[in-house]
JSON list of C-alpha atoms in Angstrom, two decimals:
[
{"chain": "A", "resi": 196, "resn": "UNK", "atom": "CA", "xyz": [-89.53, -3.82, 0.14]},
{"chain": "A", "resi": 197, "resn": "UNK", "atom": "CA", "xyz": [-89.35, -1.81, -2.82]},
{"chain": "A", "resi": 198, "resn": "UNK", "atom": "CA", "xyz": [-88.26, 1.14, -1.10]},
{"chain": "A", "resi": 199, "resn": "UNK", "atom": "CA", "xyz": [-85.72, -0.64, 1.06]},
{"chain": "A", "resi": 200, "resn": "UNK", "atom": "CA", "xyz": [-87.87, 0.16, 4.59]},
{"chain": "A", "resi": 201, "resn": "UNK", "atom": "CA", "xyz": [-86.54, -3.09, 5.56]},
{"chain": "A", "resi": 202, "resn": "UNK", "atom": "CA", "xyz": [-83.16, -4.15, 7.14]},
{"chain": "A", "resi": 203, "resn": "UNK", "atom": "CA", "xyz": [-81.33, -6.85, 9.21]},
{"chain": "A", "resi": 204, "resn": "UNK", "atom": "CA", "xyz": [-80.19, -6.68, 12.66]},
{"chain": "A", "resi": 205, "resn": "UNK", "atom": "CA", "xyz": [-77.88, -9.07, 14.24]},
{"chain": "A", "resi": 206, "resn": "UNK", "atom": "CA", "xyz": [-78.53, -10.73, 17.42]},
{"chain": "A", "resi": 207, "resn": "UNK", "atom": "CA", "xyz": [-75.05, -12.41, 18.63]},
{"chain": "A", "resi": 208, "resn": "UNK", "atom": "CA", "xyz": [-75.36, -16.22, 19.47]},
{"chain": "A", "resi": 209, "resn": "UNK", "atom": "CA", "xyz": [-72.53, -17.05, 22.30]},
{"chain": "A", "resi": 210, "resn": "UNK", "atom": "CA", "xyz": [-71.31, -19.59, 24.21]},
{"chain": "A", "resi": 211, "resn": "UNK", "atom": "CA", "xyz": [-72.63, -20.15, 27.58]},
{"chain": "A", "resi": 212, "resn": "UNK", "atom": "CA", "xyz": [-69.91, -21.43, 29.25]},
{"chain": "A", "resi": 213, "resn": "UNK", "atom": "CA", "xyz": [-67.09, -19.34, 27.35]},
{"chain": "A", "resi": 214, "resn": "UNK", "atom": "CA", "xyz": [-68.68, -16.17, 26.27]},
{"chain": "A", "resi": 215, "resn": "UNK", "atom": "CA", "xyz": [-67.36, -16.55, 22.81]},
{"chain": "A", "resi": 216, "resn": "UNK", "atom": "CA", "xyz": [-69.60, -15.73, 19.73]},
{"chain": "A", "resi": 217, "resn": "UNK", "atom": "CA", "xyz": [-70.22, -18.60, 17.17]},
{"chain": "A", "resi": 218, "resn": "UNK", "atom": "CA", "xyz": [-73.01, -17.23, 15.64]},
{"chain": "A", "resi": 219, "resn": "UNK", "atom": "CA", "xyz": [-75.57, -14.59, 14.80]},
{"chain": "A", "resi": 220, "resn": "UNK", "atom": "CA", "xyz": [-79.34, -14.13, 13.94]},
{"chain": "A", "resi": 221, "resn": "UNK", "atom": "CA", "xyz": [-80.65, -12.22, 11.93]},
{"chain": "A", "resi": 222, "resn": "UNK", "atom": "CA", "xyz": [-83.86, -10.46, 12.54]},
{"chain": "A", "resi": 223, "resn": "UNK", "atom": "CA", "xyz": [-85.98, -8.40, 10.23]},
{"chain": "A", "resi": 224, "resn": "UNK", "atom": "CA", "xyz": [-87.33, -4.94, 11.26]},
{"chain": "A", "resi": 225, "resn": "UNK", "atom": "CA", "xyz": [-89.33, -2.49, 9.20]},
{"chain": "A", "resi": 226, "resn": "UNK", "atom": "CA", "xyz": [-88.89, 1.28, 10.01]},
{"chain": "A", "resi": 227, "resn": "UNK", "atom": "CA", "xyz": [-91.16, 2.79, 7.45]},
{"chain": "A", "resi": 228, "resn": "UNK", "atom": "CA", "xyz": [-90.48, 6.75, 6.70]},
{"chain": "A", "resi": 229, "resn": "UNK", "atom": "CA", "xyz": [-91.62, 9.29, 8.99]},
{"chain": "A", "resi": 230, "resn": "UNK", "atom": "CA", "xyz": [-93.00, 6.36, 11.40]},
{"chain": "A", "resi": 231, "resn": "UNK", "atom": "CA", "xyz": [-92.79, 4.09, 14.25]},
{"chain": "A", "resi": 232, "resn": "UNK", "atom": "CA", "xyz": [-90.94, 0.59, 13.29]},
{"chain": "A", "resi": 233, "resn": "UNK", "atom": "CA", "xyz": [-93.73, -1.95, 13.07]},
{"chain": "A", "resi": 234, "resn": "UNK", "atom": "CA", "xyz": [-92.80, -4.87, 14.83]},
{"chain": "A", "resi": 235, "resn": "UNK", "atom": "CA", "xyz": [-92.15, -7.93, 13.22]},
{"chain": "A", "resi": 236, "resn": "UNK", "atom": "CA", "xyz": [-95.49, -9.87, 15.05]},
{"chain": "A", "resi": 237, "resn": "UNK", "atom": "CA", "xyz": [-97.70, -7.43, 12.90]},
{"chain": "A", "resi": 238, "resn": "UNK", "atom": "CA", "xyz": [-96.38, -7.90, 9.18]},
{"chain": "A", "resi": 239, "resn": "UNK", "atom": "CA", "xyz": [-94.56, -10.95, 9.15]},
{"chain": "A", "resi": 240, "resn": "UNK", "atom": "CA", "xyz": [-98.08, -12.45, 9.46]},
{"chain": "A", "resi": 241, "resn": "UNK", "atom": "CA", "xyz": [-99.17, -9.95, 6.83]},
{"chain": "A", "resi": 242, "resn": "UNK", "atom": "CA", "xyz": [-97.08, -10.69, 4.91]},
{"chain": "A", "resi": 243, "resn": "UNK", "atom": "CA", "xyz": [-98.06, -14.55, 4.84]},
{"chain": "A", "resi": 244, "resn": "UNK", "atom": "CA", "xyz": [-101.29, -13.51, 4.14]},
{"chain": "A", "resi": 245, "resn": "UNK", "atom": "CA", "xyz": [-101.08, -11.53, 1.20]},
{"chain": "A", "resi": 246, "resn": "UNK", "atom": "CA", "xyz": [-97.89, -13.22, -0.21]},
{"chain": "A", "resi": 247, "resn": "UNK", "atom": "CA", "xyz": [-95.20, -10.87, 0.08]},
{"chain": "A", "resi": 248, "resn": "UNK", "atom": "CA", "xyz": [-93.19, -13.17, 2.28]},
{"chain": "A", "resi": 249, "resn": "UNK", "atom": "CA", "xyz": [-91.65, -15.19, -0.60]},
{"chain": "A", "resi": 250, "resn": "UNK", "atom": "CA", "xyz": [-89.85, -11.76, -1.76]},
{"chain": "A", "resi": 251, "resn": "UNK", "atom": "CA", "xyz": [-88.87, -10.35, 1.64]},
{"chain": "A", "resi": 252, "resn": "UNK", "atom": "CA", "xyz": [-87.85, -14.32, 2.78]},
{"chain": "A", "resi": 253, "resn": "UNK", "atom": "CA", "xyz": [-85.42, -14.04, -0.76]},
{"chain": "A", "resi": 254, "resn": "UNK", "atom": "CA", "xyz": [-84.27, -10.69, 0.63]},
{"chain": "A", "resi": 255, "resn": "UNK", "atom": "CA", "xyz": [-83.24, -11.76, 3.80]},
{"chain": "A", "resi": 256, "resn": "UNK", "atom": "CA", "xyz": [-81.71, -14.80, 2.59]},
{"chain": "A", "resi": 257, "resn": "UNK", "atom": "CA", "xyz": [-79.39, -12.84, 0.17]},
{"chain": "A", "resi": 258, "resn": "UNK", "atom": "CA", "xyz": [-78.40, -9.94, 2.45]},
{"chain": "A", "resi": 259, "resn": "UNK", "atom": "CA", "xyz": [-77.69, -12.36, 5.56]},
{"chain": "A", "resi": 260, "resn": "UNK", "atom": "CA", "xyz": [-75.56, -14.26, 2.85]},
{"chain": "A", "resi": 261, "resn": "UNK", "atom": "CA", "xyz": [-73.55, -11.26, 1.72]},
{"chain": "A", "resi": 262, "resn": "UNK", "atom": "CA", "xyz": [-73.48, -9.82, 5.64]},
{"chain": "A", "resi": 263, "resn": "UNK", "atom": "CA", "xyz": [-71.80, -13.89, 6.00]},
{"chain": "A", "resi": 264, "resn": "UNK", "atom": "CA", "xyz": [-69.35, -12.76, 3.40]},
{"chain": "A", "resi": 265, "resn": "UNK", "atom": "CA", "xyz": [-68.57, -9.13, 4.55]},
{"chain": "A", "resi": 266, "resn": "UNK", "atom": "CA", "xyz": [-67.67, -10.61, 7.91]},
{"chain": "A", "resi": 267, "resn": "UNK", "atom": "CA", "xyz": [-65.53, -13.64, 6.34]},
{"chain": "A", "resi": 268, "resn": "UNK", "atom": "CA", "xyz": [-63.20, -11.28, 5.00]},
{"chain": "A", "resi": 269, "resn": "UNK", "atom": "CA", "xyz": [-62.91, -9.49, 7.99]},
{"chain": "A", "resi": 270, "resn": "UNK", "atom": "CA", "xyz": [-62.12, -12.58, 9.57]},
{"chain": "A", "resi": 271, "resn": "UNK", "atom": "CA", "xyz": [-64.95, -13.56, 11.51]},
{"chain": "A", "resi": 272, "resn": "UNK", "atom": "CA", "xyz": [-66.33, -17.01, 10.57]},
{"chain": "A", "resi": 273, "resn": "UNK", "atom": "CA", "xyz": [-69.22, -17.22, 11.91]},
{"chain": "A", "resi": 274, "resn": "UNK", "atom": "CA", "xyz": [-73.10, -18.84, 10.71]},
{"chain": "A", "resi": 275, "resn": "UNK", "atom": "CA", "xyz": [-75.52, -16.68, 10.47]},
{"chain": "A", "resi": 276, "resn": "UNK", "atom": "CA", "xyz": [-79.32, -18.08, 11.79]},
{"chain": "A", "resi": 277, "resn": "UNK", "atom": "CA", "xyz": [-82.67, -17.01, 9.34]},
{"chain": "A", "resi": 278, "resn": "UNK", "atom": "CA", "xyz": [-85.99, -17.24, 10.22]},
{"chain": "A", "resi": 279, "resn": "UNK", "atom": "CA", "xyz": [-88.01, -19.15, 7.27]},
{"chain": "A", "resi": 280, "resn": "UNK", "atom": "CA", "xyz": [-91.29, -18.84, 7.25]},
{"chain": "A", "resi": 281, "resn": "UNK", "atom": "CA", "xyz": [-93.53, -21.96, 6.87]},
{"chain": "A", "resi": 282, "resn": "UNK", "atom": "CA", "xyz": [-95.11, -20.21, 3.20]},
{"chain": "A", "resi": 283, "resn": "UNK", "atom": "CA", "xyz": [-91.54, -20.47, 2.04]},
{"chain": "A", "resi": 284, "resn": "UNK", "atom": "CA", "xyz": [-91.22, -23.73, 2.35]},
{"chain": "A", "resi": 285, "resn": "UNK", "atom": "CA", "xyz": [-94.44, -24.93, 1.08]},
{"chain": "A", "resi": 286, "resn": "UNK", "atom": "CA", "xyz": [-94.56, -22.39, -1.68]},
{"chain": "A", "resi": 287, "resn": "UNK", "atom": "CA", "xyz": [-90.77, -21.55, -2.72]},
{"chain": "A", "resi": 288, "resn": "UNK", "atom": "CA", "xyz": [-88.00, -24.42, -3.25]},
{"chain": "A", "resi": 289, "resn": "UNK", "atom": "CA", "xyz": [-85.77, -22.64, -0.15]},
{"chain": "A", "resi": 290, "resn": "UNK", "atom": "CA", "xyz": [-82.94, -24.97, -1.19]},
{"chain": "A", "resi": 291, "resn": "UNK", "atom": "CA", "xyz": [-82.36, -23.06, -4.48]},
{"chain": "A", "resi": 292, "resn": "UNK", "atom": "CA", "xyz": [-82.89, -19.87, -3.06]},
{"chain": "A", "resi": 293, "resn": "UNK", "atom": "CA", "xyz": [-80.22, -20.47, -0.23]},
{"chain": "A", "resi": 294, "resn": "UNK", "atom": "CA", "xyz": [-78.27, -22.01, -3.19]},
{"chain": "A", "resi": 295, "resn": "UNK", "atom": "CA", "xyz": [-78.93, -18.73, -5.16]},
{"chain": "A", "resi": 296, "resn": "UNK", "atom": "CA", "xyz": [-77.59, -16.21, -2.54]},
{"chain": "A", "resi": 297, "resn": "UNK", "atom": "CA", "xyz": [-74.99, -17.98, -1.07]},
{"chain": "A", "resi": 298, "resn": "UNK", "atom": "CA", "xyz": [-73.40, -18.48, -5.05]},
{"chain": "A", "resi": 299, "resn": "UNK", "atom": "CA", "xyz": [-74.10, -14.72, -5.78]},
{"chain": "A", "resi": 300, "resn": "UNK", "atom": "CA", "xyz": [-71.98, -13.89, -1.94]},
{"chain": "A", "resi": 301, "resn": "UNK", "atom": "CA", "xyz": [-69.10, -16.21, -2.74]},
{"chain": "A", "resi": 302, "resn": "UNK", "atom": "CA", "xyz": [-70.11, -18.26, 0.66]},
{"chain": "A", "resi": 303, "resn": "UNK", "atom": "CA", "xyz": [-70.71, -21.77, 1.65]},
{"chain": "A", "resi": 304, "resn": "UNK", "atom": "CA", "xyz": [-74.66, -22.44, 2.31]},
{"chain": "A", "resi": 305, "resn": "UNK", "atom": "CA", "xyz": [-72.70, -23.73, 5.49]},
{"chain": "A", "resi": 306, "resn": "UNK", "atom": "CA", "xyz": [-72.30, -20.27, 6.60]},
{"chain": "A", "resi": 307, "resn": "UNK", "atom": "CA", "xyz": [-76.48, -19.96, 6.52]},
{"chain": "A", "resi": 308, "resn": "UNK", "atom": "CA", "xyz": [-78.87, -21.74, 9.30]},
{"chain": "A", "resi": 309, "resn": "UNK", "atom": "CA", "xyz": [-82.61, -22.15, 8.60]},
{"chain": "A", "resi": 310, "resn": "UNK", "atom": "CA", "xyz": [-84.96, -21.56, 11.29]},
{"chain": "A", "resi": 311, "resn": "UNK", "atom": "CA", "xyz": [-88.44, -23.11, 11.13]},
{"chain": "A", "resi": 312, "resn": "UNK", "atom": "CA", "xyz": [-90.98, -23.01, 13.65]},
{"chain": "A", "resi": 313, "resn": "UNK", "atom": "CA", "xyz": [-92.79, -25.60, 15.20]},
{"chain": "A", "resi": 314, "resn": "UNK", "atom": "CA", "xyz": [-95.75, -25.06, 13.64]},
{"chain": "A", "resi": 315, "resn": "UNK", "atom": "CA", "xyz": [-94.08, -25.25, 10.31]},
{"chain": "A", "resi": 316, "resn": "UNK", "atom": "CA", "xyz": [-93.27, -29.19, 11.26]},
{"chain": "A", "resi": 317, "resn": "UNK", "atom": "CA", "xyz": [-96.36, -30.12, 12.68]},
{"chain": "A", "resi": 318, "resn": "UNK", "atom": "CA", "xyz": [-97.96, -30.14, 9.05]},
{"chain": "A", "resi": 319, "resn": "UNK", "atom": "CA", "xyz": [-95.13, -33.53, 8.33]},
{"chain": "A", "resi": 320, "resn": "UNK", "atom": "CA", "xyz": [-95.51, -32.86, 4.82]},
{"chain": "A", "resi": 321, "resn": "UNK", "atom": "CA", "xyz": [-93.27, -34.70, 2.45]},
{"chain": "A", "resi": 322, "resn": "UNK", "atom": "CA", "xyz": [-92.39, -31.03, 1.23]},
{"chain": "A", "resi": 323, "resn": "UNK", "atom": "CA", "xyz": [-91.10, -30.10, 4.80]},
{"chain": "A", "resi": 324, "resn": "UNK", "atom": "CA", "xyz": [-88.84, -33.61, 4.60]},
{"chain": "A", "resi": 325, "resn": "UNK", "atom": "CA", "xyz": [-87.80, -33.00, 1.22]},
{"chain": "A", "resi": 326, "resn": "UNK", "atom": "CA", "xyz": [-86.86, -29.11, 2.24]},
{"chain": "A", "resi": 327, "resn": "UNK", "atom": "CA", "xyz": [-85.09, -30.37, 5.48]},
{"chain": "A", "resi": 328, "resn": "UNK", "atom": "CA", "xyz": [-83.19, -32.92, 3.68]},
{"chain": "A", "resi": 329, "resn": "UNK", "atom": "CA", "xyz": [-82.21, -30.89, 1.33]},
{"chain": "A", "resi": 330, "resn": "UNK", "atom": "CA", "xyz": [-81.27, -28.01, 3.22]},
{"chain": "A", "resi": 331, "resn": "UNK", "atom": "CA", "xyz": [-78.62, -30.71, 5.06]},
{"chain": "A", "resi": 332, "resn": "UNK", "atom": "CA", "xyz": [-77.41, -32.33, 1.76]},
{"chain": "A", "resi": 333, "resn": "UNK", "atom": "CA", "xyz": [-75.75, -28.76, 0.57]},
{"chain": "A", "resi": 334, "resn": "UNK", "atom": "CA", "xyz": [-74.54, -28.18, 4.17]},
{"chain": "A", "resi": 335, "resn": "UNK", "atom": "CA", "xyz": [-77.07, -25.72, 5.10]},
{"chain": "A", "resi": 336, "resn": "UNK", "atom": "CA", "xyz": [-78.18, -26.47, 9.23]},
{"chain": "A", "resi": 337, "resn": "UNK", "atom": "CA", "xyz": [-81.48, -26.92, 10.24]},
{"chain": "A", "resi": 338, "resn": "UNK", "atom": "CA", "xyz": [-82.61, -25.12, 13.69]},
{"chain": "A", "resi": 339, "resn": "UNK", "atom": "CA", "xyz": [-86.29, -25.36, 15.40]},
{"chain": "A", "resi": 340, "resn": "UNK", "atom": "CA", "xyz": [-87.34, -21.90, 16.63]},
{"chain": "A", "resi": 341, "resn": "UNK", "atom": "CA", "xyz": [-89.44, -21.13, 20.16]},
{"chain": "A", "resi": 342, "resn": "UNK", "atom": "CA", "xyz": [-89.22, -25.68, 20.93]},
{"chain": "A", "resi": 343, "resn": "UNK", "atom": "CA", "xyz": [-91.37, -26.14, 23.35]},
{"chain": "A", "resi": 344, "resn": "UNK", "atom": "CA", "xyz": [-94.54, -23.64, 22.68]},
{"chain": "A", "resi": 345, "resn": "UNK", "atom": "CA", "xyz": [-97.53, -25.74, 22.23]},
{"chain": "A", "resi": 346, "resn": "UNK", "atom": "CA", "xyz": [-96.57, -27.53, 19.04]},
{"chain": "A", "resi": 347, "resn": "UNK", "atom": "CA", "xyz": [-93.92, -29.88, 20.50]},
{"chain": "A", "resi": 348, "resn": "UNK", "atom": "CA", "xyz": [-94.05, -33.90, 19.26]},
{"chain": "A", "resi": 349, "resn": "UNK", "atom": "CA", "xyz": [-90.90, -36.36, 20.09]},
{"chain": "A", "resi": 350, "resn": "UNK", "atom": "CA", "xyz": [-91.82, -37.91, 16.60]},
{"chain": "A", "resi": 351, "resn": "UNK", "atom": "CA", "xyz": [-91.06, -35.13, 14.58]},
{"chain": "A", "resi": 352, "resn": "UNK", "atom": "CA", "xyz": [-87.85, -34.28, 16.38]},
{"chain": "A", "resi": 353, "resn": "UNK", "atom": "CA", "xyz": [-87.01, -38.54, 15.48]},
{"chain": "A", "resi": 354, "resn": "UNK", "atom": "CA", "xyz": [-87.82, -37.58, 11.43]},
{"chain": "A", "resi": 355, "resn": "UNK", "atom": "CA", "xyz": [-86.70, -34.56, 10.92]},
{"chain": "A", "resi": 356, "resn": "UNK", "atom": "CA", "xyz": [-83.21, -34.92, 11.97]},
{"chain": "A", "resi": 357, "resn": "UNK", "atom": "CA", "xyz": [-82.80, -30.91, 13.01]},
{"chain": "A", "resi": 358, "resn": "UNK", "atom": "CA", "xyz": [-79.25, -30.05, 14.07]},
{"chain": "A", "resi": 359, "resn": "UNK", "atom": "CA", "xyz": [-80.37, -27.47, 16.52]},
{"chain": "A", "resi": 360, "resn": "UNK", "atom": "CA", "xyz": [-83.38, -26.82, 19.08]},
{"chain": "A", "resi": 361, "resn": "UNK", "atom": "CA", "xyz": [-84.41, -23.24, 20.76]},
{"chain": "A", "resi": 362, "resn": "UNK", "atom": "CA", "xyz": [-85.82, -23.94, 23.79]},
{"chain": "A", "resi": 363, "resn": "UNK", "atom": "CA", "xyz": [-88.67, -20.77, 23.67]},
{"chain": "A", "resi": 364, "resn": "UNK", "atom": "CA", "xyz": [-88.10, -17.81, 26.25]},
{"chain": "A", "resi": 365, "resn": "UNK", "atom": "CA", "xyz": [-91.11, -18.98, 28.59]},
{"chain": "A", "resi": 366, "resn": "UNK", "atom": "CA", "xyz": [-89.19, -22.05, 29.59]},
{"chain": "A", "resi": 367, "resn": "UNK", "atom": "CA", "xyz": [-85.85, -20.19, 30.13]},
{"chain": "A", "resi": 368, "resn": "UNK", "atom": "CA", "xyz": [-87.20, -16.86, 31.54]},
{"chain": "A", "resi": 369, "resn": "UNK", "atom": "CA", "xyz": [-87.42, -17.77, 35.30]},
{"chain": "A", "resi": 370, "resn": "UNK", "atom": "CA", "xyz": [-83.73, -19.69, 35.04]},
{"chain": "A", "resi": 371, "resn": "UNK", "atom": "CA", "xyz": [-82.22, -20.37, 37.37]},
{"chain": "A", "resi": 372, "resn": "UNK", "atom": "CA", "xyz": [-84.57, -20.08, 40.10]},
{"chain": "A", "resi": 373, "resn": "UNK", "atom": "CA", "xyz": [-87.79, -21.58, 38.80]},
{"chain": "A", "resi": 374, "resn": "UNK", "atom": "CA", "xyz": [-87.05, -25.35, 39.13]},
{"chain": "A", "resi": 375, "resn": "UNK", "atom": "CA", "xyz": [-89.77, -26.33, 37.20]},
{"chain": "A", "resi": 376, "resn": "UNK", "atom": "CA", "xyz": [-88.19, -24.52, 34.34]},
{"chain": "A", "resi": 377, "resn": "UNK", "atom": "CA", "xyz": [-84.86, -25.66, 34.91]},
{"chain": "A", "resi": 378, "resn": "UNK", "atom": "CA", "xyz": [-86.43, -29.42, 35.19]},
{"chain": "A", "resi": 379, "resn": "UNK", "atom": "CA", "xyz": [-87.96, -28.55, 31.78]},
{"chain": "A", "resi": 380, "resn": "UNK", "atom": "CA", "xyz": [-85.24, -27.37, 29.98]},
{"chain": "A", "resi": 381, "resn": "UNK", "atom": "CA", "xyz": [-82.73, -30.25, 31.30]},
{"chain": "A", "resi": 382, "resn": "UNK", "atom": "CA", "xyz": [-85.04, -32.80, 30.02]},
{"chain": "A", "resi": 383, "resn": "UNK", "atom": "CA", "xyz": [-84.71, -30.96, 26.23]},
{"chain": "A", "resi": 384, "resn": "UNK", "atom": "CA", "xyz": [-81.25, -30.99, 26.97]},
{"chain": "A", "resi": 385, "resn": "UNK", "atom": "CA", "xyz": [-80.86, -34.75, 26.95]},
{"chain": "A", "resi": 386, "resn": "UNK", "atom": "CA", "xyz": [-83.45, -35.22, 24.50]},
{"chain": "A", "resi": 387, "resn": "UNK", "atom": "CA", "xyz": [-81.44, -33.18, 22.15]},
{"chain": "A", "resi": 388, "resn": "UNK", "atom": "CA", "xyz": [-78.02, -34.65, 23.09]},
{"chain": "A", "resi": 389, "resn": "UNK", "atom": "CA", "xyz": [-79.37, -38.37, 22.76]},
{"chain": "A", "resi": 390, "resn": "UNK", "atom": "CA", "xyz": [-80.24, -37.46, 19.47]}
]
């Protein structure tokens, strides 16, 4: 981190139907000097362990805000999707630290979407509630990452009130031809919709 071996990519979120963009994600990646990029499914985890995710969590937070603001002014309004890990959540107060870098950017927290795994919610801690609803209350959304990978509950998705679910690659891999995928992910579809 300190000597700036990370940076942001953005994956484009689009429409479907229209092809239009209405989002992005942004996705760490760590290209140390003079080596291979490590992939992110080798020190994310490391970086749990040993406690250096609250910094590099802050750091992403604040450069996908000011990357939200850079494009604003260009004219592109669009929300921009982080990945949260659970540590931040149950060791950081996320609210103030989207707060933080969306006030230092000049943006709306709007402009910023949380991502939380599933694992993160299985815990139901009054922290992950609290974190969720306040997340909401300053306008921030709320997505669930990889739904459907071994973690899933329906009474989770009832109390946490998310605004958005990612149906996890194995279920929309073999689309359209698998039909027991396409059963699968039509049956999240209305689940999500209902709710």
């Amino acid at each position: 981190l300190s000597a700036s071996q990370f940076k942001l990519v953005y994956q484009p979120q689009v429409y479907a139907d229209s092809g239009c963009v209405f989002g992005a994600e942004a996705l760490l990646r760590w290209h140390p000097e003079d080596m291979l990029a490590i992939p992110p499914t080798e020190f994310i985890p490391l970086a749990e362990e040993i406690g250096m995710i609250l910094p590099i969590g802050e750091w992403v937070i604040t450069q996908a805000c000011d990357r939200a603001r850079r494009w604003r002014d260009d004219g592109l309004n669009c929300r921009i999707a982080v990945n949260v890990s659970g540590v931040q959540i149950y060791r950081d107060d996320i609210v103030a630290a989207v707060q933080r870098a969306a006030r230092a950017a000049s943006i709306s927290p709007e402009l910023i979407q949380v991502e939380l795994t599933e694992s993160t919610l299985i815990e139901d801690s009054i922290l992950v509630h609290d974190a969720i609803s306040g997340l909401k209350a300053i306008g921030t959304s709320v997505a669930i990452d990889d739904f459907g990978t071994g973690y899933s509950s329906l009474a989770y998705l009832k109390r946490f009130r998310v605004d958005k679910l990612k149906i996890d690659r194995s279920f929309v891999r073999g689309l359209p031809d698998d039909d027991s995928d396409a059963a699968i992910v039509r049956a999240i579809l209305q689940m999500a919709r209902a709710l």
